[in-house]
N, C-alpha and C. Protein backbone atom coordinates (compact mmCIF):
# COMPACT_ATOMS: atom_id res chain seq x y z
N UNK A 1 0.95 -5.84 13.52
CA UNK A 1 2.05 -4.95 13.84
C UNK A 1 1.64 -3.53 13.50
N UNK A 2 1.74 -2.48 14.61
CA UNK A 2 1.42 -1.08 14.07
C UNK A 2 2.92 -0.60 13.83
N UNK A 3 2.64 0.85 13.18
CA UNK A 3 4.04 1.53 12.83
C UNK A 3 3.17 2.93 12.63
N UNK A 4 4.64 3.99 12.18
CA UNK A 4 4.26 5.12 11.60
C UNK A 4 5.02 5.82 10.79
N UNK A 5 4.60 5.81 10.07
CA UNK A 5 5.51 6.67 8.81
C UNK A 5 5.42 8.71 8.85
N UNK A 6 6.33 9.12 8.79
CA UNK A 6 6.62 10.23 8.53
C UNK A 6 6.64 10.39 7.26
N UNK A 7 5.59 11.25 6.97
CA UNK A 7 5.13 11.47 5.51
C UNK A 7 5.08 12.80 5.24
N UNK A 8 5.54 13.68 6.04
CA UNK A 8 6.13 15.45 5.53
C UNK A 8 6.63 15.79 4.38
N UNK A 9 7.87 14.97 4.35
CA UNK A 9 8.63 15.14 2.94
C UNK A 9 7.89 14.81 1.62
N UNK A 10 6.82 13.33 1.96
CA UNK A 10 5.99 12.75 0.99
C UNK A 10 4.85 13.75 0.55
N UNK A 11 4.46 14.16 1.67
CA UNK A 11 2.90 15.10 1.05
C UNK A 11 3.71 16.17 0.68
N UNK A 12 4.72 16.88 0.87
CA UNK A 12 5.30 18.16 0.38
C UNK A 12 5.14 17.90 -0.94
N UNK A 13 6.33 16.65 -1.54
CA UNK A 13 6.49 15.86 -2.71
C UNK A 13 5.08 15.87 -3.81
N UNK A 14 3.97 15.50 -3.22
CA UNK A 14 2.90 15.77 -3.89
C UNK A 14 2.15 16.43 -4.05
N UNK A 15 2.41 17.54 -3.30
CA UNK A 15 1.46 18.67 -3.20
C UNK A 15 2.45 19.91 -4.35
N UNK A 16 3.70 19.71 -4.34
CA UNK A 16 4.76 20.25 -5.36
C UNK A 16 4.39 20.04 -6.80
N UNK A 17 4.13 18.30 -6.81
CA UNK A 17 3.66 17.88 -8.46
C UNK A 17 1.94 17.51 -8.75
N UNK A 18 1.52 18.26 -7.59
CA UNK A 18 -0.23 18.24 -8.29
C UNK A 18 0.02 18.71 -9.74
N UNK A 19 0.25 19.81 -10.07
CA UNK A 19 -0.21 20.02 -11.56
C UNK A 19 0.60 19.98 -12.43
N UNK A 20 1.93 19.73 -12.18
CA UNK A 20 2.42 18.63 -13.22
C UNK A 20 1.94 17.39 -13.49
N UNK A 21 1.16 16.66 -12.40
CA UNK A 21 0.69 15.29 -12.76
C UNK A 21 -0.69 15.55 -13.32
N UNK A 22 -1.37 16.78 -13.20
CA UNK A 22 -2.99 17.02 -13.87
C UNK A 22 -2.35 17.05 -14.91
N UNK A 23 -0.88 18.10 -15.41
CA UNK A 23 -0.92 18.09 -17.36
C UNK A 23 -1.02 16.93 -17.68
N UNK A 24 -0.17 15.46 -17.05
CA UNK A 24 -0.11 14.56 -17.74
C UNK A 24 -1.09 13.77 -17.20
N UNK A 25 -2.22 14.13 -17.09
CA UNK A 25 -3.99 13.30 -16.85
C UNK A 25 -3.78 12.30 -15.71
N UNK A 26 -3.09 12.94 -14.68
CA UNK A 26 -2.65 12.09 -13.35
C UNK A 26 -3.13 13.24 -12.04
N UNK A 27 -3.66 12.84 -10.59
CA UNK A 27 -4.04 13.31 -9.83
C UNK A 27 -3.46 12.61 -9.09
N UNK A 28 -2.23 13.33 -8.55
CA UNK A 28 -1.13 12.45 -7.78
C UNK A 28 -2.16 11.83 -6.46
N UNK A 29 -2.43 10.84 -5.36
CA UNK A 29 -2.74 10.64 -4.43
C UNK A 29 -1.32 9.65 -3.20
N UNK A 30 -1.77 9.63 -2.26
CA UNK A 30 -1.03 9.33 -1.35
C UNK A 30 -0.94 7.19 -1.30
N UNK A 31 -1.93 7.10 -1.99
CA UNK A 31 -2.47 5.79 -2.18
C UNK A 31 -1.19 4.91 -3.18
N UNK A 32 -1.21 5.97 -4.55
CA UNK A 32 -0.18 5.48 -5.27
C UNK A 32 1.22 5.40 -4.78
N UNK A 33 1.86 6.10 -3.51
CA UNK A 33 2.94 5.83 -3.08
C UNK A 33 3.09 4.91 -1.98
N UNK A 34 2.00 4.73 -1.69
CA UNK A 34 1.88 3.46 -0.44
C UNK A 34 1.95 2.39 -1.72
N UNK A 35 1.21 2.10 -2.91
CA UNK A 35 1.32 1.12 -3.40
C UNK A 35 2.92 0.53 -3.83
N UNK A 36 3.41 1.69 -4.58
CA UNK A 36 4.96 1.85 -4.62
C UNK A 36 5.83 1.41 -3.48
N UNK A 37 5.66 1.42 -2.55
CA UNK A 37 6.65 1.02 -1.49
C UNK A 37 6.00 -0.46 -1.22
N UNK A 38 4.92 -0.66 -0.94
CA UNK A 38 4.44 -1.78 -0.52
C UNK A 38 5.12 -3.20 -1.63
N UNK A 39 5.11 -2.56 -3.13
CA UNK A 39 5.68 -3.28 -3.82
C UNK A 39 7.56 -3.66 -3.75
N UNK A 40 7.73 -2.41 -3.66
CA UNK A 40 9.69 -2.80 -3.39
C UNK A 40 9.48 -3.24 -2.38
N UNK A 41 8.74 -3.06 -1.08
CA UNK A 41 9.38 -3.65 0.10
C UNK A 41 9.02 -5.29 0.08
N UNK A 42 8.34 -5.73 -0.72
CA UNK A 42 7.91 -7.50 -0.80
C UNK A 42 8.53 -8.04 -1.61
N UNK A 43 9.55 -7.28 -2.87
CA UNK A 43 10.74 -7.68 -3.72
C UNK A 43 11.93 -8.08 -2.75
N UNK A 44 11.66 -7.60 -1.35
CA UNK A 44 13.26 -7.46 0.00
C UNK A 44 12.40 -9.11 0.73
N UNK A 45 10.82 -8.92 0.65
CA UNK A 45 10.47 -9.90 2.27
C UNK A 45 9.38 -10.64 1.58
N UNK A 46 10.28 -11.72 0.23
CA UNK A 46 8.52 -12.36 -0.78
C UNK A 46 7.65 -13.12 0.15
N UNK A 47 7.84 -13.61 1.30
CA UNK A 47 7.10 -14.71 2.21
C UNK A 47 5.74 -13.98 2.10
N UNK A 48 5.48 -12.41 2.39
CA UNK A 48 4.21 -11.51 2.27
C UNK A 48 3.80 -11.59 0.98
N UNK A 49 4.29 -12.15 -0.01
CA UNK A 49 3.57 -11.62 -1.50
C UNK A 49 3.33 -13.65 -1.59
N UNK A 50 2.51 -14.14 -1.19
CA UNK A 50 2.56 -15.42 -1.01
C UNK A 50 0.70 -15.60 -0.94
N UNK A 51 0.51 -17.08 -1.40
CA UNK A 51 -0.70 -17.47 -0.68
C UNK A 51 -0.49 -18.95 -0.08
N UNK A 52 -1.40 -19.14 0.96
CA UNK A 52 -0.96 -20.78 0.96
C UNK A 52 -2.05 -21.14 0.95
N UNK A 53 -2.02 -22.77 0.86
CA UNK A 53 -2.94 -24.18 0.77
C UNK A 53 -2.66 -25.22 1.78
N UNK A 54 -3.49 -24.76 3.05
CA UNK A 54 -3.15 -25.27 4.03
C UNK A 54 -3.33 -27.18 3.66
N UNK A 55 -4.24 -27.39 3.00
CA UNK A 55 -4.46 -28.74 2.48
C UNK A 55 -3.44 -29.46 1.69
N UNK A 56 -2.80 -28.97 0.96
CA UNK A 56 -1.60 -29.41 0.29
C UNK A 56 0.01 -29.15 0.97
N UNK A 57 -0.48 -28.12 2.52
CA UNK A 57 0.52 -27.83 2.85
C UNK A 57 1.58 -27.03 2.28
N UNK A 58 1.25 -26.56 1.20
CA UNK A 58 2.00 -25.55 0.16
C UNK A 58 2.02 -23.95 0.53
N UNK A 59 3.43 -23.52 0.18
CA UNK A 59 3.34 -21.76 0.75
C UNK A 59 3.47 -21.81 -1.13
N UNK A 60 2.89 -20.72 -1.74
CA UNK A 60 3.20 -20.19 -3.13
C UNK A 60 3.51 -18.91 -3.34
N UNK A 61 5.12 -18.72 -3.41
CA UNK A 61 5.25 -17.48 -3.42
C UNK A 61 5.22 -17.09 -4.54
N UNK A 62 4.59 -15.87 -5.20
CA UNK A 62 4.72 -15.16 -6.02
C UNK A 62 5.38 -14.79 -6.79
N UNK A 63 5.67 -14.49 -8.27
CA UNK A 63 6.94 -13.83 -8.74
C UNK A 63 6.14 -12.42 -9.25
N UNK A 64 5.18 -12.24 -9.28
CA UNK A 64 5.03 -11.15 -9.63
C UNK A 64 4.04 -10.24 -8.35
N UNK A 65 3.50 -8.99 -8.82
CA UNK A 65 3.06 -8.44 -7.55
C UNK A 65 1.76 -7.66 -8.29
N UNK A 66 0.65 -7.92 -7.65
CA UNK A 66 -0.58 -7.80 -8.04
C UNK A 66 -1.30 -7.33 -7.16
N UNK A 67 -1.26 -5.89 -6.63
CA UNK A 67 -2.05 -5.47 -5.76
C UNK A 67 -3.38 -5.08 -5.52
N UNK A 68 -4.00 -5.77 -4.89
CA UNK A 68 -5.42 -5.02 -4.29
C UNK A 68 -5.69 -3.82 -3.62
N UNK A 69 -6.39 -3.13 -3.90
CA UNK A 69 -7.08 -1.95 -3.19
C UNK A 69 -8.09 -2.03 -2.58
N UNK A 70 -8.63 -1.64 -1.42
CA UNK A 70 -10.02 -1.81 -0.96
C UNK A 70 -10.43 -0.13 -1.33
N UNK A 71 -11.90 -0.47 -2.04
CA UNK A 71 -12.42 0.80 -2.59
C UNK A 71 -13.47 0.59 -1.60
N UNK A 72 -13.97 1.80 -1.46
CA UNK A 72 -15.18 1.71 -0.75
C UNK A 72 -16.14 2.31 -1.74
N UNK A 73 -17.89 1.27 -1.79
CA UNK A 73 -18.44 1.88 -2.44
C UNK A 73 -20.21 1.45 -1.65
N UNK A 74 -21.10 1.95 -2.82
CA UNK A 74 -22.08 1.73 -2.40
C UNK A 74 -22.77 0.51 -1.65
N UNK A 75 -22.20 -0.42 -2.70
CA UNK A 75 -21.91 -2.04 -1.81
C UNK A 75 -21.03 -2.39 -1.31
N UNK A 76 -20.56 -1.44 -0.34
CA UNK A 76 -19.10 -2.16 0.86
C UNK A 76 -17.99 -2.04 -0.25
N UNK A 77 -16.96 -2.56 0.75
CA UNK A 77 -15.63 -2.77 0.02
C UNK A 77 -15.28 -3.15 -0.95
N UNK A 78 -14.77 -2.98 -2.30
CA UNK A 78 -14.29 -4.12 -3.03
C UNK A 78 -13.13 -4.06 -3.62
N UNK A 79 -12.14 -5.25 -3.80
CA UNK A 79 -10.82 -4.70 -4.16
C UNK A 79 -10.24 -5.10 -4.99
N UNK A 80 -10.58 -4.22 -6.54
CA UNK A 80 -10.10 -4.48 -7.36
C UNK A 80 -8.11 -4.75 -7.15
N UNK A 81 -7.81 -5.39 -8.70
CA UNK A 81 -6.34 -5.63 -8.14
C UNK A 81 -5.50 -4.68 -10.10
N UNK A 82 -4.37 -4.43 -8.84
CA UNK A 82 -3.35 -3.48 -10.25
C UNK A 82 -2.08 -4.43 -10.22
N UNK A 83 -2.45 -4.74 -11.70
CA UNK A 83 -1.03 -5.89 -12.13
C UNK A 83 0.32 -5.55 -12.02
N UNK A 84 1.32 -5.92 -11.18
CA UNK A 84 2.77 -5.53 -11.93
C UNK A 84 2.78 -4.32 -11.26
N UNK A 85 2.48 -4.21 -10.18
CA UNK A 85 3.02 -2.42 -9.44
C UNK A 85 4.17 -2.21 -9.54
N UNK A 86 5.26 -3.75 -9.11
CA UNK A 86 6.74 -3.74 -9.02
C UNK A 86 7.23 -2.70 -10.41
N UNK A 87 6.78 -3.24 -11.48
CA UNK A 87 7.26 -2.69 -12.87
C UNK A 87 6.81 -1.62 -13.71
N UNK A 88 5.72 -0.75 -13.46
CA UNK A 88 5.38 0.34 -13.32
C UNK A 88 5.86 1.49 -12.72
N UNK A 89 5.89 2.29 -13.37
CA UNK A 89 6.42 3.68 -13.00
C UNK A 89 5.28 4.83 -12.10
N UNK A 90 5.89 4.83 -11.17
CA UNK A 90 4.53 5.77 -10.39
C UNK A 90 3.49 6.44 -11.21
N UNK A 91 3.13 7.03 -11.67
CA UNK A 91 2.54 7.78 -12.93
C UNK A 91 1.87 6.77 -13.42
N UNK A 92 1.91 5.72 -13.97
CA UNK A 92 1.20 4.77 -14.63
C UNK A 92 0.08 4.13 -13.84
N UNK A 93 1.03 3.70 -12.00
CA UNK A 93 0.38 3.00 -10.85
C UNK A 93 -1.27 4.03 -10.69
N UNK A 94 -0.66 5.18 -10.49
CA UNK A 94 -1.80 6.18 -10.40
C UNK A 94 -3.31 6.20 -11.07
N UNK A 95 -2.78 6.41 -12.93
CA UNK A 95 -3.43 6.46 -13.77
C UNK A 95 -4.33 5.09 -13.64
N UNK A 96 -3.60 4.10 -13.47
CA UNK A 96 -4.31 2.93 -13.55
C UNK A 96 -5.42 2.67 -11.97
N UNK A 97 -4.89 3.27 -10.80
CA UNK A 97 -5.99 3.40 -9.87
C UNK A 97 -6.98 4.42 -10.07
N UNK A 98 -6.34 5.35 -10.63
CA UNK A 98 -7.80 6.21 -10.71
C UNK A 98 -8.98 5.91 -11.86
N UNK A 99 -8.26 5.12 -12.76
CA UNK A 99 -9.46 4.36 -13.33
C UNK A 99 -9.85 3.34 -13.08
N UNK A 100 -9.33 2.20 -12.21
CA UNK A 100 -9.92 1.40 -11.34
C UNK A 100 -10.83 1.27 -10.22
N UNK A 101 -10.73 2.30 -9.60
CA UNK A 101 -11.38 2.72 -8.60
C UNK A 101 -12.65 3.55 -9.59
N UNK A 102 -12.55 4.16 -9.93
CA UNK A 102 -13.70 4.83 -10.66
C UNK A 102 -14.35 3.82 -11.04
N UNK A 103 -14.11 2.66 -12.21
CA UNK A 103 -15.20 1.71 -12.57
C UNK A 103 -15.56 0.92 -11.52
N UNK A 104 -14.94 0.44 -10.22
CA UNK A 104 -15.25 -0.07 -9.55
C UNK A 104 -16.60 0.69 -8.64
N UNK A 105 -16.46 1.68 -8.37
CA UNK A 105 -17.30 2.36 -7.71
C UNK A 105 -18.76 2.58 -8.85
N UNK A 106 -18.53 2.71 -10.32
CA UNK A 106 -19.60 2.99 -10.76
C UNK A 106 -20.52 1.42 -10.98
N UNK A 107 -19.56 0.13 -10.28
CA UNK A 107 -19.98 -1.26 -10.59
C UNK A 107 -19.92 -1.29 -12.00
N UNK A 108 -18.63 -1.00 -12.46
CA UNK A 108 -18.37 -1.63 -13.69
C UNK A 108 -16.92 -2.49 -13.65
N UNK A 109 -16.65 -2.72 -12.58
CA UNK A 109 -15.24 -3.43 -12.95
C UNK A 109 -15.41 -4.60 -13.01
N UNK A 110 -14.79 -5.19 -14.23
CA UNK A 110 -14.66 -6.85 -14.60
C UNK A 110 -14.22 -7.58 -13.58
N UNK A 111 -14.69 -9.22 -13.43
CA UNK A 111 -13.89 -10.19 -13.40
C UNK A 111 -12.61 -10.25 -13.03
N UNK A 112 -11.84 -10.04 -14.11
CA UNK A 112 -10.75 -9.71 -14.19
C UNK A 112 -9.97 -9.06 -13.06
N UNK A 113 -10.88 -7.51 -13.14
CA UNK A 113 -10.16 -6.81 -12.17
C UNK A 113 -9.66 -6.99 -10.86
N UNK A 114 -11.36 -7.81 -10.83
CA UNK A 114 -10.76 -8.17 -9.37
C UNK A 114 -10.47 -9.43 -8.83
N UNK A 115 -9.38 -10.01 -9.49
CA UNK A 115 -8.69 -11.37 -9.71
C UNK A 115 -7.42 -11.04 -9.61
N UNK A 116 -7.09 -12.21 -9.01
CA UNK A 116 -5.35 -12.43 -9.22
C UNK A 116 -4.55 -11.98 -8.54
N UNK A 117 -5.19 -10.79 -7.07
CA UNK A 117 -4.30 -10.11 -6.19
C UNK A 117 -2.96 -10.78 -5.32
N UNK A 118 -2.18 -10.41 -4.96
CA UNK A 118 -1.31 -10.99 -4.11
C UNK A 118 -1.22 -10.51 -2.96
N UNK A 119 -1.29 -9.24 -2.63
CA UNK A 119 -1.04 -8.62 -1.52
C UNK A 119 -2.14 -7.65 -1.99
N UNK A 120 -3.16 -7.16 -0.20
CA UNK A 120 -3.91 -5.77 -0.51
C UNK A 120 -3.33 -4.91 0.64
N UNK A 121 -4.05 -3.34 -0.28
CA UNK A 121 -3.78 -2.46 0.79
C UNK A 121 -5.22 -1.42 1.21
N UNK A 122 -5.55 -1.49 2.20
CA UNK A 122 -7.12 -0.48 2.46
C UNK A 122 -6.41 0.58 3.18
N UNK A 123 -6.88 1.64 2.89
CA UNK A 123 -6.45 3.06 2.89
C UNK A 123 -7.99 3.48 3.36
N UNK A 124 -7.97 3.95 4.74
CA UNK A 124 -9.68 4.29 5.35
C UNK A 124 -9.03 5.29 5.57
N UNK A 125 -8.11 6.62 5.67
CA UNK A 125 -7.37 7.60 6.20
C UNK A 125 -8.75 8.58 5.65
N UNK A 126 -9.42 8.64 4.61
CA UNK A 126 -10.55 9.18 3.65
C UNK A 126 -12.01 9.51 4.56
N UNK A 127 -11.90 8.21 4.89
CA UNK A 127 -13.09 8.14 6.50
C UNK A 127 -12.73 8.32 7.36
N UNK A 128 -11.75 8.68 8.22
CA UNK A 128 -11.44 8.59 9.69
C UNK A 128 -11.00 7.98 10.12
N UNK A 129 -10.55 7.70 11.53
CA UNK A 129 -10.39 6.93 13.06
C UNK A 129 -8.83 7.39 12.47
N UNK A 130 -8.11 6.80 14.07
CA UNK A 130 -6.97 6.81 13.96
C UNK A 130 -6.65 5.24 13.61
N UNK A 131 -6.84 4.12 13.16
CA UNK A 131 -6.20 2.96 12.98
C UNK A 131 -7.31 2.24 12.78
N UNK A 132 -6.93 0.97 12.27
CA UNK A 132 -7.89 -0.30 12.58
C UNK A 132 -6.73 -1.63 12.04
N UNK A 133 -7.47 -2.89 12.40
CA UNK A 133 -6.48 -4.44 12.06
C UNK A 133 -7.30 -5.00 11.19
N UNK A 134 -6.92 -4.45 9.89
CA UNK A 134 -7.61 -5.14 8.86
C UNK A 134 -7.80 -6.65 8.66
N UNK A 135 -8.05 -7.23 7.95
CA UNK A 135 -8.79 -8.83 7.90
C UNK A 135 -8.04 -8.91 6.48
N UNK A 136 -6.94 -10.07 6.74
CA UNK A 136 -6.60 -10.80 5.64
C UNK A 136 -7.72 -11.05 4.57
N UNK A 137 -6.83 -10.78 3.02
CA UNK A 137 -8.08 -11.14 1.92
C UNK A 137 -7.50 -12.27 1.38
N UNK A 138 -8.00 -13.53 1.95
CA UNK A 138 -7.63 -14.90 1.81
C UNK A 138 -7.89 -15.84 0.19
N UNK A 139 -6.76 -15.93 -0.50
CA UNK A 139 -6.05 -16.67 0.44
C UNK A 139 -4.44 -15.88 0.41
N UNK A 140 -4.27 -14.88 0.68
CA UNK A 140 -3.43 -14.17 0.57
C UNK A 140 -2.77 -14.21 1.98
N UNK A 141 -1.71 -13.92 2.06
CA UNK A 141 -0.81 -13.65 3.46
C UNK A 141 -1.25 -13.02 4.76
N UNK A 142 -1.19 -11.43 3.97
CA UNK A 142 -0.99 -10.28 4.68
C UNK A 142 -1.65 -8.95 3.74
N UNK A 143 -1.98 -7.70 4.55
CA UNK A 143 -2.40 -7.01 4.39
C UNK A 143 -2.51 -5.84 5.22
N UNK A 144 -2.07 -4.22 4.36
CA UNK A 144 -1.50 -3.19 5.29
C UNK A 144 -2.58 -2.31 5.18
N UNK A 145 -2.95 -2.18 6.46
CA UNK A 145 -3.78 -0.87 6.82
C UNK A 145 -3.61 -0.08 7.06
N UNK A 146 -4.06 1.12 6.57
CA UNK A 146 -3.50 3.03 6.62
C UNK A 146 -4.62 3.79 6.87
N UNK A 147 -4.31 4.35 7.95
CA UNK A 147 -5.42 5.27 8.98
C UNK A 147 -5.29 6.79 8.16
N UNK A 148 -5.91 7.72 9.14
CA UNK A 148 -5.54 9.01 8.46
C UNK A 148 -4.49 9.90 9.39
N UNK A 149 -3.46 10.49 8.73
CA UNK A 149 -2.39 11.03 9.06
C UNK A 149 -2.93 12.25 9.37
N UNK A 150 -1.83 12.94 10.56
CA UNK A 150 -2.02 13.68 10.58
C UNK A 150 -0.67 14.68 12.10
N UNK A 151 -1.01 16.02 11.97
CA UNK A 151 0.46 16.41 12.40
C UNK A 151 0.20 16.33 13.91
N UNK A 152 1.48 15.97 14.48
CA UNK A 152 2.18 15.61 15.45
C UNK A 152 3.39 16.42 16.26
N UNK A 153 3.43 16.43 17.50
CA UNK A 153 4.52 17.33 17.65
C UNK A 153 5.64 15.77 17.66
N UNK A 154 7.08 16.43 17.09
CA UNK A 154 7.85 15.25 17.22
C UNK A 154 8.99 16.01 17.97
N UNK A 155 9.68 15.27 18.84
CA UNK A 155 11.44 15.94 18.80
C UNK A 155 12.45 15.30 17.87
N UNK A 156 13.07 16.31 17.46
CA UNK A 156 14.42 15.86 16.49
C UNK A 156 15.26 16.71 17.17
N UNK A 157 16.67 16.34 17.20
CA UNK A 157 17.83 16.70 17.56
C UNK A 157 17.62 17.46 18.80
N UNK A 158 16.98 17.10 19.80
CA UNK A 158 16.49 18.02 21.07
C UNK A 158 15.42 18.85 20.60
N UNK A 159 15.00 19.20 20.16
CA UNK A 159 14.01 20.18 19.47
C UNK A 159 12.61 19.78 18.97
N UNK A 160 11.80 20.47 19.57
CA UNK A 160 10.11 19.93 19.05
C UNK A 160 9.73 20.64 17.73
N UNK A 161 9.30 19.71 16.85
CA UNK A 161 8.92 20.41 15.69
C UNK A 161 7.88 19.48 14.83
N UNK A 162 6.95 19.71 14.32
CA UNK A 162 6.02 19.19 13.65
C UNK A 162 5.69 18.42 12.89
N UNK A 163 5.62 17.56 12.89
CA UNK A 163 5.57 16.23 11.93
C UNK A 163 4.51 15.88 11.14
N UNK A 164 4.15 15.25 10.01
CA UNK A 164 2.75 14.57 9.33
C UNK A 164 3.32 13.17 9.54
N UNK A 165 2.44 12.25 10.62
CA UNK A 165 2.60 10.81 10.83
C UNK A 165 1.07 10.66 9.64
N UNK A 166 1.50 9.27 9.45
CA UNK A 166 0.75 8.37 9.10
C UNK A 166 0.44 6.76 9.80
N UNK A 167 -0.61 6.44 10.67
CA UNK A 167 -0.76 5.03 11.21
C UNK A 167 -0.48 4.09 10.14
N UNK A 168 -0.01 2.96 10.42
CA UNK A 168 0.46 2.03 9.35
C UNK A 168 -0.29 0.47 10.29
N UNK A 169 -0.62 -0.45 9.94
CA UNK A 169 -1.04 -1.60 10.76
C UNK A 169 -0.79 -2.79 9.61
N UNK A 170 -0.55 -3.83 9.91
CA UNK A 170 0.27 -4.82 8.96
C UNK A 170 -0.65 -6.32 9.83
N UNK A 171 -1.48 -6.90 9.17
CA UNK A 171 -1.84 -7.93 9.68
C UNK A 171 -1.28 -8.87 8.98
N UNK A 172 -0.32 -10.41 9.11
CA UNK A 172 -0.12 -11.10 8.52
C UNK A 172 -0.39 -12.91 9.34
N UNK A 173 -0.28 -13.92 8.58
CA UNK A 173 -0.61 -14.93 8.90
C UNK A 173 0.36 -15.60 9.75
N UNK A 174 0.51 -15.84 10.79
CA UNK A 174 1.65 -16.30 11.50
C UNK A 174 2.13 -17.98 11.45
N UNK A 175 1.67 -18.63 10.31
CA UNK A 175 1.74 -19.84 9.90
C UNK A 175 2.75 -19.65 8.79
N UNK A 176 3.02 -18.43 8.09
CA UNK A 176 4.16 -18.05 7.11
C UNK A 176 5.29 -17.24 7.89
N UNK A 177 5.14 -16.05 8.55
CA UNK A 177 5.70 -15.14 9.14
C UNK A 177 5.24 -15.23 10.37
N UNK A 178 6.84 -15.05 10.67
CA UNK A 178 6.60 -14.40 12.42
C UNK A 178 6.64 -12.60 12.49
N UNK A 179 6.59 -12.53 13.91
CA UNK A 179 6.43 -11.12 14.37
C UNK A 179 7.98 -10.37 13.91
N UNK A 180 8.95 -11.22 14.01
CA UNK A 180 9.92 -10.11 13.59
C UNK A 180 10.25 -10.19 12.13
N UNK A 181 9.59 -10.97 11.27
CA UNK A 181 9.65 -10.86 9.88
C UNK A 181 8.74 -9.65 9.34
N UNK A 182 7.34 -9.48 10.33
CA UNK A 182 6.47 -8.43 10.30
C UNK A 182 6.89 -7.05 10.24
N UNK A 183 7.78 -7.30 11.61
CA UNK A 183 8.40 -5.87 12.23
C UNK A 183 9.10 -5.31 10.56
N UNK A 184 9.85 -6.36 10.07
CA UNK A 184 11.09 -6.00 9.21
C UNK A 184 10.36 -5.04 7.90
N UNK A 185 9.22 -6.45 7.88
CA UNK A 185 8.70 -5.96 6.46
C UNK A 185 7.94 -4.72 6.15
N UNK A 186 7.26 -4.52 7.71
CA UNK A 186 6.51 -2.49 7.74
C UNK A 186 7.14 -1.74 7.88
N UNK A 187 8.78 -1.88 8.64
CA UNK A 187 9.89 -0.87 8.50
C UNK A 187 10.66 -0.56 6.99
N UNK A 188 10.64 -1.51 6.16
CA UNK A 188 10.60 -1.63 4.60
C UNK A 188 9.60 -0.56 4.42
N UNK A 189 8.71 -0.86 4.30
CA UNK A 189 7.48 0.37 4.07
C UNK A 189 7.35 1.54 4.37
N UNK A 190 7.87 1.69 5.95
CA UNK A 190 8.12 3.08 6.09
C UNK A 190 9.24 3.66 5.86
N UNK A 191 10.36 2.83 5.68
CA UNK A 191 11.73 3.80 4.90
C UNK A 191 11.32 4.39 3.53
N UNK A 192 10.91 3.46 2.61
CA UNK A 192 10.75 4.52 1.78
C UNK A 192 9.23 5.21 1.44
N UNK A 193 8.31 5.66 2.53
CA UNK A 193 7.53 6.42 3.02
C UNK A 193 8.07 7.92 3.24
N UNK A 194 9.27 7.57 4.03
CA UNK A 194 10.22 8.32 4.11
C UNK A 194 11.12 8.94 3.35
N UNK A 195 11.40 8.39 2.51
CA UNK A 195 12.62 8.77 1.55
C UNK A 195 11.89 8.97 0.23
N UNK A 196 10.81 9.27 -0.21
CA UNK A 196 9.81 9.25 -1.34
C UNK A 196 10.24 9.29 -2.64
N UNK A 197 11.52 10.37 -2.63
CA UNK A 197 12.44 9.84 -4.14
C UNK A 197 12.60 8.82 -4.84
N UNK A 198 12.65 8.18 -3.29
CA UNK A 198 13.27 6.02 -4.00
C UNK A 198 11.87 5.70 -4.89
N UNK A 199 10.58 6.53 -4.38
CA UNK A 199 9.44 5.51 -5.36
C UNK A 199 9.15 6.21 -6.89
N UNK A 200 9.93 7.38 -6.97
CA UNK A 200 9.28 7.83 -8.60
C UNK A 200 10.76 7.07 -9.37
């Protein structure tokens, strides 16, 4: 499923608290608020925060939310995972990717780290293209892909005026979810993409 989020209000939002978030040893990114929404919106649609066992015939949904990141590094992708996004306070989500991603990239991240995900999200907006259909990280559900944004003429109220879209792409397993559970669950994502208040 593709989509697009209007993210004007969002990059304003962070480009406002860059250096309030440097005093408190945080470098706001666009990553930590995709993680933030991605998490409330699978608290509304848990079938996505799930893995199954096609052999036992079992769906296992989740109670907690353990997100993956795809980092890109010298050896390809790898995606470490951040425990508990649901229960974290933006600021923390951050702090804890930017030191995740850092050891990951220097090939120091544990085991650990990169265990236990429930849902990932790859963010290539850093490299280019306008989109791609990411590849489930099995045995997980689903997984949202984010291109690089960028401005748009839009009309509102009769009137053309300028927008920051963001591509959004949502691959999920259609043995758990159908297409309009899909639809529901990336429009979750982009409301509060949209409404960016709801995630601090």
């Amino acid at each position: 499923h593709f989509d697009r989020a209007d993210i004007t209000e969002l990059d304003a939002l962070i480009r406002r608290n860059l250096e309030a978030g440097k005093a408190r040893g945080v470098t706001l990114t666009l990553t930590s608020f995709l993680l933030k929404a991605v998490a409330q919106a699978l608290g509304e649609h848990p079938h996505f925060n799930a893995s199954l066992d096609p052999a036992a015939g079992e769906l296992i949904v989740k109670r907690y939310v353990h997100l993956g990141v795809a980092v890109a590094t010298e050896r390809g992708l790898i995606v470490p995972v951040i425990r508990d996004v649901d229960r974290k306070p933006l600021l923390e989500v951050q702090r804890e990717l930017g030191a995740l991603a850092a050891r990951t990239r220097e090939g120091k991240a544990s085991l650990d780290d990169l265990r236990g995900g429930t849902f990932t999200v790859t963010n290539i907006g850093a490299l280019g293209g306008t989109g791609a259909i990411p590849i489930i990280n099995y045995p997980e559900v689903a997984i949202l892909g984010v291109a690089r944004g960028g401005e748009e003429p839009v009309v509102r109220d009769g009137t053309i005026v300028v927008r920051l879209l963001l591509p959004l792409s949502l691959t999920f397993d259609h043995r758990v979810v159908d297409g309009a559970e899909g639809t529901r669950f990336a429009s979750a994502i982009v409301h509060r993409l949209e409404d960016p208040d709801e995630l601090l």
